[in-house]
Coordinates of C-alpha atoms in Angstrom, one line a residue:
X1 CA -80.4 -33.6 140.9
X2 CA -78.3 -30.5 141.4
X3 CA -75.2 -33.5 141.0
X4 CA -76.4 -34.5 138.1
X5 CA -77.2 -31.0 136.7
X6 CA -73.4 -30.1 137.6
X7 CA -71.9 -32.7 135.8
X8 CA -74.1 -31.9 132.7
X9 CA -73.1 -28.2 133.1
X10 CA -69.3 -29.2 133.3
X11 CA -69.5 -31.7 130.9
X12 CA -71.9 -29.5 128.2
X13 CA -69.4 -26.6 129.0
X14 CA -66.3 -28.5 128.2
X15 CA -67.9 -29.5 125.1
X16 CA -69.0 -26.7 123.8
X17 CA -65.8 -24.3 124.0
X18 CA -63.8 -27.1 122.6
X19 CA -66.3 -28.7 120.0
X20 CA -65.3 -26.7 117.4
X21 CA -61.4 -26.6 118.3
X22 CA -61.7 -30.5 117.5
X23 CA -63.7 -30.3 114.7
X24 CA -61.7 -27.6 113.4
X25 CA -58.3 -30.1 113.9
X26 CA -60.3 -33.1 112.4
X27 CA -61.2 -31.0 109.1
X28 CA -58.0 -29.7 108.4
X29 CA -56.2 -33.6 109.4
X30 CA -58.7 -35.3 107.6
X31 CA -60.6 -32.9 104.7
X32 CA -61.8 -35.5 102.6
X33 CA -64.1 -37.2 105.5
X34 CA -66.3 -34.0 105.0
X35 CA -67.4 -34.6 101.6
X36 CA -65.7 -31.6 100.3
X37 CA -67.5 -29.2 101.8
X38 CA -65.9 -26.0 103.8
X39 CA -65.5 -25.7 107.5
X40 CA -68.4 -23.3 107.6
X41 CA -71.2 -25.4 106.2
X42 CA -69.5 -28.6 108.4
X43 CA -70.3 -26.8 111.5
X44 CA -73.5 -25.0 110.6
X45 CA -74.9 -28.5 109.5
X46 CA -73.8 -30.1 112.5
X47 CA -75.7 -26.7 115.1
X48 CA -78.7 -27.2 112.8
X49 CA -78.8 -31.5 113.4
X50 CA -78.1 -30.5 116.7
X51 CA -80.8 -27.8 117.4
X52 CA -83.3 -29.2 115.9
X53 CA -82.4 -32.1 118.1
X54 CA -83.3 -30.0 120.7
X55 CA -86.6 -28.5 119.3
X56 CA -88.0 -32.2 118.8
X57 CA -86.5 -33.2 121.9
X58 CA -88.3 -30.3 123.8
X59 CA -91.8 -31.1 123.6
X60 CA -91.4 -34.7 122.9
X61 CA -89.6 -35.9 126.4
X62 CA -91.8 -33.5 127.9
X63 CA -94.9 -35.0 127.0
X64 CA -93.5 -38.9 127.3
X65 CA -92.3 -38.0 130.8
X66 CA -95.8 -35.7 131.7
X67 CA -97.5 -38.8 130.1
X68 CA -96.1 -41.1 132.7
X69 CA -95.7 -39.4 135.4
X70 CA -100.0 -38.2 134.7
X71 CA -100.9 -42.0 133.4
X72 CA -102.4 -40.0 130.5
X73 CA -101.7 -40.0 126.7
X74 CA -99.2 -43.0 125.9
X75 CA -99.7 -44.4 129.8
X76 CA -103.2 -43.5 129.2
X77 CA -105.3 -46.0 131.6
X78 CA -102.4 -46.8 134.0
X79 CA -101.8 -45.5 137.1
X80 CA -99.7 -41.8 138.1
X81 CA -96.1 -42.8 138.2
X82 CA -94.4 -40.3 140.4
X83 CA -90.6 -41.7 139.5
X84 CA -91.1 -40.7 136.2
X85 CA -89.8 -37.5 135.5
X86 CA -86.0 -38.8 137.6
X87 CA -86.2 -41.9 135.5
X88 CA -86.6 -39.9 132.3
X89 CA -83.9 -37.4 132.8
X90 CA -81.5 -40.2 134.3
X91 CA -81.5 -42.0 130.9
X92 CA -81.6 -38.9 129.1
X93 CA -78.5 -38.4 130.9
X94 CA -76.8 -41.5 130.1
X95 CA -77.8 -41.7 126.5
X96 CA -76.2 -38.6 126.2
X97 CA -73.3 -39.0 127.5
X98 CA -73.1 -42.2 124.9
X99 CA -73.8 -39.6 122.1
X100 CA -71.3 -37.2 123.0
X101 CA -68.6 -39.9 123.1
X102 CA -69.6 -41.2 119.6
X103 CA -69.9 -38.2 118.3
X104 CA -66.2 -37.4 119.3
X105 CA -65.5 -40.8 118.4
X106 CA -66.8 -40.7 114.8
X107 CA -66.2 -37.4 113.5
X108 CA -62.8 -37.9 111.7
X109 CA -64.0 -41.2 110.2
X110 CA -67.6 -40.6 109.2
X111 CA -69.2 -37.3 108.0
X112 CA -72.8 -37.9 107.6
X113 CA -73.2 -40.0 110.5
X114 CA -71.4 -38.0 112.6
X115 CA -74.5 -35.1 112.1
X116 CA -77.4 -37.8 112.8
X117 CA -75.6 -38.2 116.1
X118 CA -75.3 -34.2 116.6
X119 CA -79.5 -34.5 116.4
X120 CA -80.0 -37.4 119.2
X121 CA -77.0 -34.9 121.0
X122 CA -79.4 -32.5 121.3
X123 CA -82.1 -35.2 121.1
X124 CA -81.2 -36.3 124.3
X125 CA -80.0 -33.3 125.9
X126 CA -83.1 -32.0 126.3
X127 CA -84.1 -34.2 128.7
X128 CA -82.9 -32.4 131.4
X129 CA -84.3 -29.2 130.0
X130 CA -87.4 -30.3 129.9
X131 CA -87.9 -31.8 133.1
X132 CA -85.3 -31.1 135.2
X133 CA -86.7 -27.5 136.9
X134 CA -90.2 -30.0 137.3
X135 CA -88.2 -32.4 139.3
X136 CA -87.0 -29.5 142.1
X137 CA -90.3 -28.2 142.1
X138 CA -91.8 -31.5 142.6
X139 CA -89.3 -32.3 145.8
X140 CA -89.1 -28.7 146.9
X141 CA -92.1 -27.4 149.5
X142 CA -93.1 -24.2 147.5
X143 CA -92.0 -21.7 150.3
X144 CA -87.9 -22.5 149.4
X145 CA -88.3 -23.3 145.1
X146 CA -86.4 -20.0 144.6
X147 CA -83.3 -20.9 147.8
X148 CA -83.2 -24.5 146.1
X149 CA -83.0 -22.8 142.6
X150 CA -80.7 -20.6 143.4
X151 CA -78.5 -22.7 145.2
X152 CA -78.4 -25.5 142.6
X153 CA -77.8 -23.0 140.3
X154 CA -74.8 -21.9 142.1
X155 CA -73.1 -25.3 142.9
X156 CA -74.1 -26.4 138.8
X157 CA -72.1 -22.7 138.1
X158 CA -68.9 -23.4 140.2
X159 CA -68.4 -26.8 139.0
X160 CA -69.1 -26.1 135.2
X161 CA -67.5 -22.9 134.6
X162 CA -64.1 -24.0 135.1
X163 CA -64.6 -27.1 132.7
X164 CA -63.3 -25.7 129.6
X165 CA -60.1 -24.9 131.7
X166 CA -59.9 -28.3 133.3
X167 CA -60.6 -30.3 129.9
X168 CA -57.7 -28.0 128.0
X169 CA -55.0 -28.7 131.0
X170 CA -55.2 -32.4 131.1
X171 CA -55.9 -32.3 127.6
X172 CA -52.5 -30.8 127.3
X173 CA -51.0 -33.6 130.3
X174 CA -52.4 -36.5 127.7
X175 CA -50.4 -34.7 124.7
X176 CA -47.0 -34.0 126.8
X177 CA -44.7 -32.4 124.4
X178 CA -45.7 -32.7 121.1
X179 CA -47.1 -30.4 119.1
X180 CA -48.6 -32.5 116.2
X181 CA -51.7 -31.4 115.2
X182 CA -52.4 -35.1 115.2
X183 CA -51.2 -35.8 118.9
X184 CA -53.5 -32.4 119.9
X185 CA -56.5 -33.6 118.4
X186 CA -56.1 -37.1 120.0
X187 CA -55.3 -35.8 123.2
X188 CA -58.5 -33.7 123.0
X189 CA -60.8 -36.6 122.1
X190 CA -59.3 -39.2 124.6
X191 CA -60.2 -36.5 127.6
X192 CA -63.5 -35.4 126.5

């Protein structure tokens, strides 16, 4: 758990210091993908697909994964499933590491579809906020949640802070010498 909670951290970190670098490159290589509107409503349309992404995403993982792992609600009649809440936030995981490369992928090509897939970003991010801390407290013995907290929190903390750092110098390896705006944003969405 505390790996995959570090490579979420560096990988969410990464992603969200130089998300709008890219998208800033993409808009001024590409203006007429964005429909004609300005960089400020592109990138407040995208953090409000994305957040409410997240708000839907919240309550709604939370309650398929409680669901399970209860055998109430949907899994009402079948039996508790312990496994449930890793099983949730592994796909969770790997479906959004599929949206953020699509999403990278398709936002100097396709506008509109490019903010559907910001919404199952955030969609799909929350599966780890929502039942991540459930996970350590279900493995944990009560008498070391706040050590095992703390020291996830750490490792997740040392690996993800540098990210934004890491991404931008082999970002700039990729690119080598040239300083087309083209070559940079290329370079940026081949690392990330």
């Amino acid at each position: 758990m505390t790996a995959e909670a570090s490579f979420s951290l560096l990988h969410g970190t990464a992603y969200g210091f130089w998300y709008p670098s890219i998208y800033l490159m993409a808009f001024n290589l590409v203006p007429e993908v964005f429909l004609g509107l300005s960089y400020t409503a592109v990138t407040a349309l995208n953090s409000a697909a994305m957040l409410s992404g997240t708000l839907i995403g919240l309550p709604a993982i939370l309650w398929l994964a409680q669901s399970w792992r209860h055998g109430t609600g949907l899994f009402s009649g079948r039996k508790a499933y312990p496994r449930a809440y890793p099983i949730v936030t592994g796909i969770g995981a790997a479906v959004n590491i599929v949206t953020f490369v699509v999403s990278i992928v398709i936002m100097d090509k396709y506008y509109v579809p490019a903010v559907i897939n910001s919404f199952f970003v955030g969609f799909t991010k929350s599966a780890s906020m929502a039942v991540g801390q459930q996970i350590m407290f279900a493995v944990v013995p009560a008498s070391s949640r706040a050590s095992a907290t703390a020291l996830a929190r750490l490792i997740s903390g040392m690996i993800g802070i540098p990210s934004a750092q890491i991404v931008g110098f082999i970002s700039d390896l990729i690119r080598g010498d040239s300083m087309l705006p083209e070559d940079r944003f290329h370079a940026y969405q081949l690392f990330l």
